[in-house]
């Protein structure tokens, strides 16, 4: 058993950690407060190759392994979960499905600009009636001979307001008029009939946009079908399997960030004549957070390792996301408690970590869905 990062992974971690400290942390509170999408950081992250981390160099990516990708997510999330969400959505939910299921032409046209960070991507699966029940899609696609015609709307789409390239899931209407097989399509924001609807006002990850996508008679060229007709559900599930490791790493980053600020504050804050870090009540909370963080890290990197090795990893990804997101919420809650009244104020980042932590238990499959996936996989084995 090996628990070491490679020298390259360690070097990469130093570079991203330094970048996060210098460029991301100083504006994290401001972009959260104003719900402002940090375009300036997107440009800098693009230069660093953070948008196509696991994509091969041939298609504009950095050609790194999945563990390296998770290191980037963890390090950026430690200081700003919103900024981390931007790279996680593009890498896991937009680049990966095109990289894995796309044709050579689709990769050249859509993957290269996304990997370069010149264009952003989003994943349009969720609908008002299709949340956890992802198969209950109401968006429909009609085969019109030389193109598909898409109608429907998607909600809660991460990065939906800023993305140029959308992976859209829809059910193909069959000849007999039945809503049939689910398909995935690559849809450009510039296509006629495609528009961004409501932009959500959120409790956390406020600097990364979450929006509704509206499709009214959107003509999608035949060559923009991703994978085969009827392969849409598989593409959605396989994409989410990988995406869930990314959310586990995001949760891990928020939890580590919460631990870091809790340690710092507990050494500075004096009550009863000495630093509160000397109080056992505080020490126990710090010990609990640190243990949770370590367990979350092991599960997250194990899932990433399995994915990298090309081994089955769906169960481990669900376990990593379940544990890391629950640990993240516990960590942020305890870290805020350690800060006392100051933790409830916006003057300290722990208030933001507390708000940001919650989404990790919800998106890319709720904790309840992760339990369902884990139990189903274990029981069928
Ligand atoms: N990878 C590839 N294929 C998969 C898969 C996976 N991880 N999981 C399921 N499939 C395939 C199955 O093999 C099955 O194929 P066949 O019909 O050919 O046998 C098909 O998909 C249906 O699978 P299943 O019966 O398990 O699907 P269910 O409808 O029971 O639901 C859950 C599966 C609930 C797990 C799924 O709907 C889900 O993950 N929901 C949460 C969605 C989500 O995360 N939403 C967040 C949106 S993104 S922010």
CSV table of N, CA, C and O in Angstrom, one decimal, residues 16-106:
chain,number,residue,atom,x,y,z
A,16,UNK,N,-0.3,25.3,-7.0
A,16,UNK,CA,-1.7,25.7,-6.8
A,16,UNK,C,-2.0,26.3,-5.5
A,16,UNK,O,-2.7,27.3,-5.3
A,17,UNK,N,-1.3,25.8,-4.4
A,17,UNK,CA,-1.5,26.4,-3.1
A,17,UNK,C,-1.1,27.8,-3.1
A,17,UNK,O,-1.7,28.7,-2.5
A,18,UNK,N,0.1,28.1,-3.7
A,18,UNK,CA,0.6,29.4,-3.7
A,18,UNK,C,-0.4,30.3,-4.5
A,18,UNK,O,-0.7,31.5,-4.1
A,19,UNK,N,-0.9,29.8,-5.7
A,19,UNK,CA,-1.8,30.6,-6.5
A,19,UNK,C,-3.1,30.9,-5.7
A,19,UNK,O,-3.6,32.0,-5.7
A,20,UNK,N,-3.6,29.9,-5.0
A,20,UNK,CA,-4.8,30.1,-4.2
A,20,UNK,C,-4.6,31.2,-3.1
A,20,UNK,O,-5.5,32.0,-2.9
A,21,UNK,N,-3.5,31.1,-2.5
A,21,UNK,CA,-3.2,32.1,-1.4
A,21,UNK,C,-3.1,33.5,-2.0
A,21,UNK,O,-3.6,34.5,-1.4
A,22,UNK,N,-2.4,33.6,-3.2
A,22,UNK,CA,-2.1,35.0,-3.7
A,22,UNK,C,-3.2,35.5,-4.5
A,22,UNK,O,-3.5,36.7,-4.4
A,23,UNK,N,-3.9,34.7,-5.3
A,23,UNK,CA,-4.9,35.2,-6.2
A,23,UNK,C,-6.4,34.9,-5.9
A,23,UNK,O,-7.2,35.7,-6.3
A,24,UNK,N,-6.6,33.9,-5.2
A,24,UNK,CA,-8.0,33.5,-4.9
A,24,UNK,C,-8.5,34.0,-3.5
A,24,UNK,O,-9.5,34.6,-3.4
A,25,UNK,N,-7.7,33.7,-2.5
A,25,UNK,CA,-8.1,34.1,-1.1
A,25,UNK,C,-8.4,35.6,-1.0
A,25,UNK,O,-9.4,35.9,-0.3
A,26,UNK,N,-7.5,36.4,-1.5
A,26,UNK,CA,-7.8,37.9,-1.2
A,26,UNK,C,-9.1,38.4,-1.7
A,26,UNK,O,-9.6,39.4,-1.2
A,27,UNK,N,-9.7,37.8,-2.7
A,27,UNK,CA,-11.0,38.3,-3.2
A,27,UNK,C,-12.2,37.4,-2.9
A,27,UNK,O,-13.3,37.7,-3.2
A,28,UNK,N,-11.9,36.4,-2.1
A,28,UNK,CA,-13.0,35.4,-1.9
A,28,UNK,C,-14.2,36.0,-1.2
A,28,UNK,O,-15.3,35.7,-1.5
A,29,UNK,N,-14.0,36.8,-0.2
A,29,UNK,CA,-15.1,37.4,0.6
A,29,UNK,C,-15.9,38.4,-0.3
A,29,UNK,O,-17.1,38.4,-0.3
A,30,UNK,N,-15.1,39.1,-1.1
A,30,UNK,CA,-15.8,40.2,-1.9
A,30,UNK,C,-16.7,39.5,-3.0
A,30,UNK,O,-17.8,39.9,-3.2
A,31,UNK,N,-16.1,38.5,-3.7
A,31,UNK,CA,-16.9,37.9,-4.8
A,31,UNK,C,-18.1,37.1,-4.2
A,31,UNK,O,-19.2,37.1,-4.8
A,32,UNK,N,-18.0,36.6,-3.0
A,32,UNK,CA,-19.1,36.0,-2.3
A,32,UNK,C,-20.2,37.0,-1.9
A,32,UNK,O,-21.4,36.9,-2.3
A,33,UNK,N,-19.7,38.1,-1.4
A,33,UNK,CA,-20.7,39.2,-0.9
A,33,UNK,C,-21.5,39.7,-2.1
A,33,UNK,O,-22.7,39.9,-2.0
A,34,UNK,N,-20.8,39.9,-3.2
A,34,UNK,CA,-21.4,40.5,-4.4
A,34,UNK,C,-21.9,39.5,-5.4
A,34,UNK,O,-22.4,39.9,-6.5
A,35,UNK,N,-21.9,38.3,-5.1
A,35,UNK,CA,-22.2,37.2,-6.1
A,35,UNK,C,-21.6,37.5,-7.4
A,35,UNK,O,-22.3,37.5,-8.5
A,36,UNK,N,-20.3,37.8,-7.4
A,36,UNK,CA,-19.6,38.3,-8.6
A,36,UNK,C,-18.8,37.1,-9.2
A,36,UNK,O,-18.0,36.6,-8.5
A,37,UNK,N,-19.0,36.8,-10.5
A,37,UNK,CA,-18.3,35.8,-11.1
A,37,UNK,C,-16.8,36.3,-11.4
A,37,UNK,O,-16.7,37.3,-12.0
A,38,UNK,N,-15.8,35.6,-10.9
A,38,UNK,CA,-14.5,36.1,-11.0
A,38,UNK,C,-13.8,35.9,-12.3
A,38,UNK,O,-12.9,35.0,-12.4
A,39,UNK,N,-14.1,36.6,-13.3
A,39,UNK,CA,-13.6,36.4,-14.6
A,39,UNK,C,-12.1,36.5,-14.6
A,39,UNK,O,-11.3,35.9,-15.4
A,40,UNK,N,-11.5,37.5,-13.8
A,40,UNK,CA,-10.1,37.7,-13.7
A,40,UNK,C,-9.4,36.4,-13.3
A,40,UNK,O,-8.3,36.1,-13.8
A,41,UNK,N,-10.0,35.7,-12.3
A,41,UNK,CA,-9.4,34.5,-11.8
A,41,UNK,C,-9.5,33.4,-12.9
A,41,UNK,O,-8.6,32.5,-13.0
A,42,UNK,N,-10.6,33.4,-13.6
A,42,UNK,CA,-10.8,32.3,-14.7
A,42,UNK,C,-9.7,32.5,-15.7
A,42,UNK,O,-9.1,31.5,-16.1
A,43,UNK,N,-9.3,33.7,-16.0
A,43,UNK,CA,-8.2,33.9,-17.0
A,43,UNK,C,-6.9,33.3,-16.5
A,43,UNK,O,-6.1,32.7,-17.2
A,44,UNK,N,-6.7,33.6,-15.2
A,44,UNK,CA,-5.4,33.2,-14.6
A,44,UNK,C,-5.4,31.6,-14.4
A,44,UNK,O,-4.4,31.0,-14.7
A,45,UNK,N,-6.6,31.1,-14.1
A,45,UNK,CA,-6.6,29.6,-14.0
A,45,UNK,C,-6.4,28.9,-15.3
A,45,UNK,O,-5.9,27.9,-15.5
A,46,UNK,N,-7.0,29.6,-16.4
A,46,UNK,CA,-6.8,29.1,-17.7
A,46,UNK,C,-5.3,29.0,-18.1
A,46,UNK,O,-4.9,28.0,-18.7
A,47,UNK,N,-4.6,30.1,-17.8
A,47,UNK,CA,-3.2,30.1,-18.1
A,47,UNK,C,-2.4,29.0,-17.4
A,47,UNK,O,-1.4,28.5,-17.9
A,48,UNK,N,-2.9,28.6,-16.2
A,48,UNK,CA,-2.2,27.5,-15.4
A,48,UNK,C,-2.7,26.2,-15.9
A,48,UNK,O,-2.2,25.2,-15.3
A,49,UNK,N,-3.6,26.1,-16.8
A,49,UNK,CA,-4.1,24.8,-17.3
A,49,UNK,C,-5.0,24.1,-16.4
A,49,UNK,O,-5.1,22.9,-16.4
A,50,UNK,N,-5.8,24.9,-15.6
A,50,UNK,CA,-6.7,24.2,-14.6
A,50,UNK,C,-8.1,23.9,-15.2
A,50,UNK,O,-8.9,23.4,-14.4
A,51,UNK,N,-8.3,24.1,-16.5
A,51,UNK,CA,-9.6,23.7,-17.0
A,51,UNK,C,-9.7,22.4,-17.8
A,51,UNK,O,-10.8,21.9,-17.9
A,52,UNK,N,-8.5,21.9,-18.2
A,52,UNK,CA,-8.6,20.6,-18.8
A,52,UNK,C,-7.5,19.7,-18.2
A,52,UNK,O,-6.7,19.1,-18.9
A,53,UNK,N,-7.6,19.6,-16.9
A,53,UNK,CA,-6.4,19.0,-16.2
A,53,UNK,C,-6.2,17.6,-16.6
A,53,UNK,O,-5.0,17.2,-16.8
A,54,UNK,N,-7.2,16.8,-16.8
A,54,UNK,CA,-7.0,15.4,-17.1
A,54,UNK,C,-7.1,15.1,-18.6
A,54,UNK,O,-7.0,14.0,-19.1
A,55,UNK,N,-7.4,16.2,-19.4
A,55,UNK,CA,-7.6,16.1,-20.8
A,55,UNK,C,-6.2,15.9,-21.5
A,55,UNK,O,-5.2,16.6,-21.0
A,56,UNK,N,-6.0,15.1,-22.5
A,56,UNK,CA,-4.7,14.9,-23.1
A,56,UNK,C,-4.2,16.2,-23.8
A,56,UNK,O,-5.1,17.1,-24.1
A,57,UNK,N,-2.9,16.3,-23.9
A,57,UNK,CA,-2.4,17.5,-24.5
A,57,UNK,C,-2.9,17.7,-26.0
A,57,UNK,O,-3.0,18.8,-26.4
A,58,UNK,N,-3.1,16.6,-26.6
A,58,UNK,CA,-3.6,16.6,-28.0
A,58,UNK,C,-4.9,17.5,-28.1
A,58,UNK,O,-5.1,18.2,-29.1
A,59,UNK,N,-5.7,17.4,-27.0
A,59,UNK,CA,-7.0,18.2,-27.1
A,59,UNK,C,-6.9,19.4,-26.1
A,59,UNK,O,-7.9,19.8,-25.5
A,60,UNK,N,-5.7,19.9,-26.0
A,60,UNK,CA,-5.6,21.2,-25.2
A,60,UNK,C,-5.4,21.1,-23.7
A,60,UNK,O,-5.4,22.1,-23.0
A,61,UNK,N,-5.5,19.9,-23.2
A,61,UNK,CA,-5.4,19.7,-21.7
A,61,UNK,C,-4.0,19.7,-21.2
A,61,UNK,O,-3.0,19.8,-21.9
A,62,UNK,N,-3.9,19.4,-19.9
A,62,UNK,CA,-2.6,19.4,-19.2
A,62,UNK,C,-2.1,17.9,-19.1
A,62,UNK,O,-1.0,17.7,-18.8
A,63,UNK,N,-3.0,17.0,-19.5
A,63,UNK,CA,-2.6,15.6,-19.5
A,63,UNK,C,-2.2,15.0,-18.2
A,63,UNK,O,-1.4,14.1,-18.1
A,64,UNK,N,-2.8,15.5,-17.1
A,64,UNK,CA,-2.5,15.0,-15.7
A,64,UNK,C,-3.4,13.9,-15.3
A,64,UNK,O,-4.4,13.7,-15.9
A,65,UNK,N,-3.0,13.2,-14.2
A,65,UNK,CA,-3.9,12.2,-13.7
A,65,UNK,C,-5.0,12.8,-12.8
A,65,UNK,O,-5.0,13.9,-12.5
A,66,UNK,N,-5.9,11.9,-12.4
A,66,UNK,CA,-7.1,12.3,-11.6
A,66,UNK,C,-6.7,12.8,-10.2
A,66,UNK,O,-7.4,13.7,-9.6
A,67,UNK,N,-5.6,12.2,-9.7
A,67,UNK,CA,-5.2,12.7,-8.3
A,67,UNK,C,-4.7,14.1,-8.4
A,67,UNK,O,-5.0,14.9,-7.5
A,68,UNK,N,-4.0,14.4,-9.4
A,68,UNK,CA,-3.5,15.8,-9.6
A,68,UNK,C,-4.7,16.8,-9.7
A,68,UNK,O,-4.7,17.9,-9.1
A,69,UNK,N,-5.7,16.3,-10.4
A,69,UNK,CA,-6.9,17.2,-10.5
A,69,UNK,C,-7.6,17.4,-9.2
A,69,UNK,O,-7.9,18.5,-8.8
A,70,UNK,N,-7.6,16.3,-8.4
A,70,UNK,CA,-8.2,16.4,-7.0
A,70,UNK,C,-7.4,17.4,-6.1
A,70,UNK,O,-7.9,18.1,-5.3
A,71,UNK,N,-6.1,17.4,-6.3
A,71,UNK,CA,-5.2,18.2,-5.5
A,71,UNK,C,-5.6,19.7,-5.8
A,71,UNK,O,-5.7,20.5,-4.9
A,72,UNK,N,-5.8,20.0,-7.1
A,72,UNK,CA,-6.2,21.4,-7.5
A,72,UNK,C,-7.5,21.8,-6.9
A,72,UNK,O,-7.7,22.9,-6.3
A,73,UNK,N,-8.5,20.9,-6.9
A,73,UNK,CA,-9.8,21.2,-6.4
A,73,UNK,C,-9.7,21.4,-4.9
A,73,UNK,O,-10.2,22.4,-4.3
A,74,UNK,N,-9.0,20.5,-4.2
A,74,UNK,CA,-8.8,20.6,-2.7
A,74,UNK,C,-8.2,22.0,-2.3
A,74,UNK,O,-8.6,22.7,-1.5
A,75,UNK,N,-7.1,22.3,-3.0
A,75,UNK,CA,-6.3,23.5,-2.7
A,75,UNK,C,-7.1,24.8,-2.9
A,75,UNK,O,-7.1,25.7,-2.1
A,76,UNK,N,-7.8,24.8,-4.0
A,76,UNK,CA,-8.6,26.1,-4.3
A,76,UNK,C,-9.8,26.1,-3.4
A,76,UNK,O,-10.1,27.2,-2.9
A,77,UNK,N,-10.4,25.0,-3.1
A,77,UNK,CA,-11.6,25.0,-2.2
A,77,UNK,C,-11.3,25.4,-0.8
A,77,UNK,O,-12.1,25.9,-0.1
A,78,UNK,N,-10.0,25.1,-0.4
A,78,UNK,CA,-9.6,25.5,0.9
A,78,UNK,C,-9.8,27.0,1.2
A,78,UNK,O,-10.0,27.4,2.3
A,79,UNK,N,-9.7,27.8,0.2
A,79,UNK,CA,-9.8,29.2,0.3
A,79,UNK,C,-11.1,29.8,-0.3
A,79,UNK,O,-11.6,30.8,0.1
A,80,UNK,N,-11.6,29.1,-1.3
A,80,UNK,CA,-12.8,29.7,-2.0
A,80,UNK,C,-13.5,28.5,-2.7
A,80,UNK,O,-13.1,28.1,-3.8
A,81,UNK,N,-14.6,28.1,-2.1
A,81,UNK,CA,-15.4,27.0,-2.7
A,81,UNK,C,-16.1,27.4,-4.1
A,81,UNK,O,-16.3,26.6,-4.9
A,82,UNK,N,-16.4,28.7,-4.2
A,82,UNK,CA,-17.0,29.2,-5.4
A,82,UNK,C,-16.1,29.0,-6.6
A,82,UNK,O,-16.4,28.5,-7.7
A,83,UNK,N,-14.8,29.5,-6.4
A,83,UNK,CA,-13.8,29.4,-7.5
A,83,UNK,C,-13.5,28.0,-7.8
A,83,UNK,O,-13.4,27.6,-9.0
A,84,UNK,N,-13.5,27.1,-6.8
A,84,UNK,CA,-13.3,25.7,-7.0
A,84,UNK,C,-14.4,25.1,-7.9
A,84,UNK,O,-14.2,24.3,-8.8
A,85,UNK,N,-15.6,25.5,-7.6
A,85,UNK,CA,-16.8,25.0,-8.3
A,85,UNK,C,-16.7,25.3,-9.8
A,85,UNK,O,-17.2,24.5,-10.6
A,86,UNK,N,-16.1,26.4,-10.1
A,86,UNK,CA,-16.0,26.8,-11.6
A,86,UNK,C,-15.1,25.8,-12.3
A,86,UNK,O,-15.5,25.3,-13.3
A,87,UNK,N,-13.9,25.4,-11.7
A,87,UNK,CA,-13.1,24.5,-12.4
A,87,UNK,C,-13.6,23.1,-12.3
A,87,UNK,O,-13.5,22.3,-13.3
A,88,UNK,N,-14.3,22.7,-11.2
A,88,UNK,CA,-14.8,21.4,-11.1
A,88,UNK,C,-15.9,21.1,-12.1
A,88,UNK,O,-16.0,20.1,-12.7
A,89,UNK,N,-16.8,22.1,-12.3
A,89,UNK,CA,-17.9,22.0,-13.3
A,89,UNK,C,-17.3,21.8,-14.7
A,89,UNK,O,-17.8,20.9,-15.5
A,90,UNK,N,-16.4,22.6,-15.1
A,90,UNK,CA,-15.8,22.5,-16.5
A,90,UNK,C,-15.1,21.2,-16.6
A,90,UNK,O,-15.3,20.4,-17.6
A,91,UNK,N,-14.2,20.8,-15.7
A,91,UNK,CA,-13.4,19.6,-15.8
A,91,UNK,C,-14.2,18.4,-15.8
A,91,UNK,O,-14.1,17.5,-16.7
A,92,UNK,N,-15.0,18.2,-14.7
A,92,UNK,CA,-15.7,16.9,-14.5
A,92,UNK,C,-17.0,16.8,-15.4
A,92,UNK,O,-17.3,15.7,-15.9
A,93,UNK,N,-17.7,17.9,-15.5
A,93,UNK,CA,-19.1,17.7,-16.1
A,93,UNK,C,-19.2,18.1,-17.6
A,93,UNK,O,-20.1,17.8,-18.2
A,94,UNK,N,-18.2,18.9,-18.1
A,94,UNK,CA,-18.3,19.3,-19.5
A,94,UNK,C,-17.1,18.7,-20.3
A,94,UNK,O,-17.4,18.1,-21.3
A,95,UNK,N,-15.9,18.8,-19.8
A,95,UNK,CA,-14.8,18.2,-20.5
A,95,UNK,C,-14.8,16.7,-20.5
A,95,UNK,O,-14.6,16.1,-21.6
A,96,UNK,N,-15.0,16.1,-19.4
A,96,UNK,CA,-14.9,14.7,-19.3
A,96,UNK,C,-15.8,13.9,-20.2
A,96,UNK,O,-15.4,13.1,-21.0
A,97,UNK,N,-17.1,14.2,-20.2
A,97,UNK,CA,-18.0,13.5,-21.1
A,97,UNK,C,-17.6,13.6,-22.6
A,97,UNK,O,-17.8,12.6,-23.4
A,98,UNK,N,-17.2,14.8,-23.0
A,98,UNK,CA,-16.7,14.9,-24.4
A,98,UNK,C,-15.5,14.2,-24.7
A,98,UNK,O,-15.3,13.5,-25.7
A,99,UNK,N,-14.5,14.2,-23.7
A,99,UNK,CA,-13.3,13.5,-23.8
A,99,UNK,C,-13.5,12.0,-23.9
A,99,UNK,O,-12.9,11.3,-24.7
A,100,UNK,N,-14.5,11.5,-23.1
A,100,UNK,CA,-14.7,10.0,-23.1
A,100,UNK,C,-15.6,9.5,-24.2
A,100,UNK,O,-15.4,8.5,-24.8
A,101,UNK,N,-16.7,10.3,-24.4
A,101,UNK,CA,-17.7,9.8,-25.4
A,101,UNK,C,-17.7,10.5,-26.7
A,101,UNK,O,-18.4,10.1,-27.7
A,102,UNK,N,-16.9,11.6,-26.8
A,102,UNK,CA,-17.0,12.5,-28.0
A,102,UNK,C,-16.3,11.9,-29.2
A,102,UNK,O,-15.4,11.0,-29.1
A,103,UNK,N,-16.6,12.4,-30.4
A,103,UNK,CA,-15.9,12.0,-31.6
A,103,UNK,C,-14.7,12.9,-31.7
A,103,UNK,O,-14.6,13.9,-31.0
A,104,UNK,N,-13.8,12.6,-32.6
A,104,UNK,CA,-12.6,13.4,-32.9
A,104,UNK,C,-13.0,14.8,-33.2
A,104,UNK,O,-12.4,15.8,-32.7
A,105,UNK,N,-14.0,15.0,-34.0
A,105,UNK,CA,-14.5,16.3,-34.5
A,105,UNK,C,-15.0,17.1,-33.3
A,105,UNK,O,-14.8,18.3,-33.1
A,106,UNK,N,-15.8,16.4,-32.4
A,106,UNK,CA,-16.4,17.1,-31.3
A,106,UNK,C,-15.3,17.5,-30.3
A,106,UNK,O,-15.3,18.6,-29.7
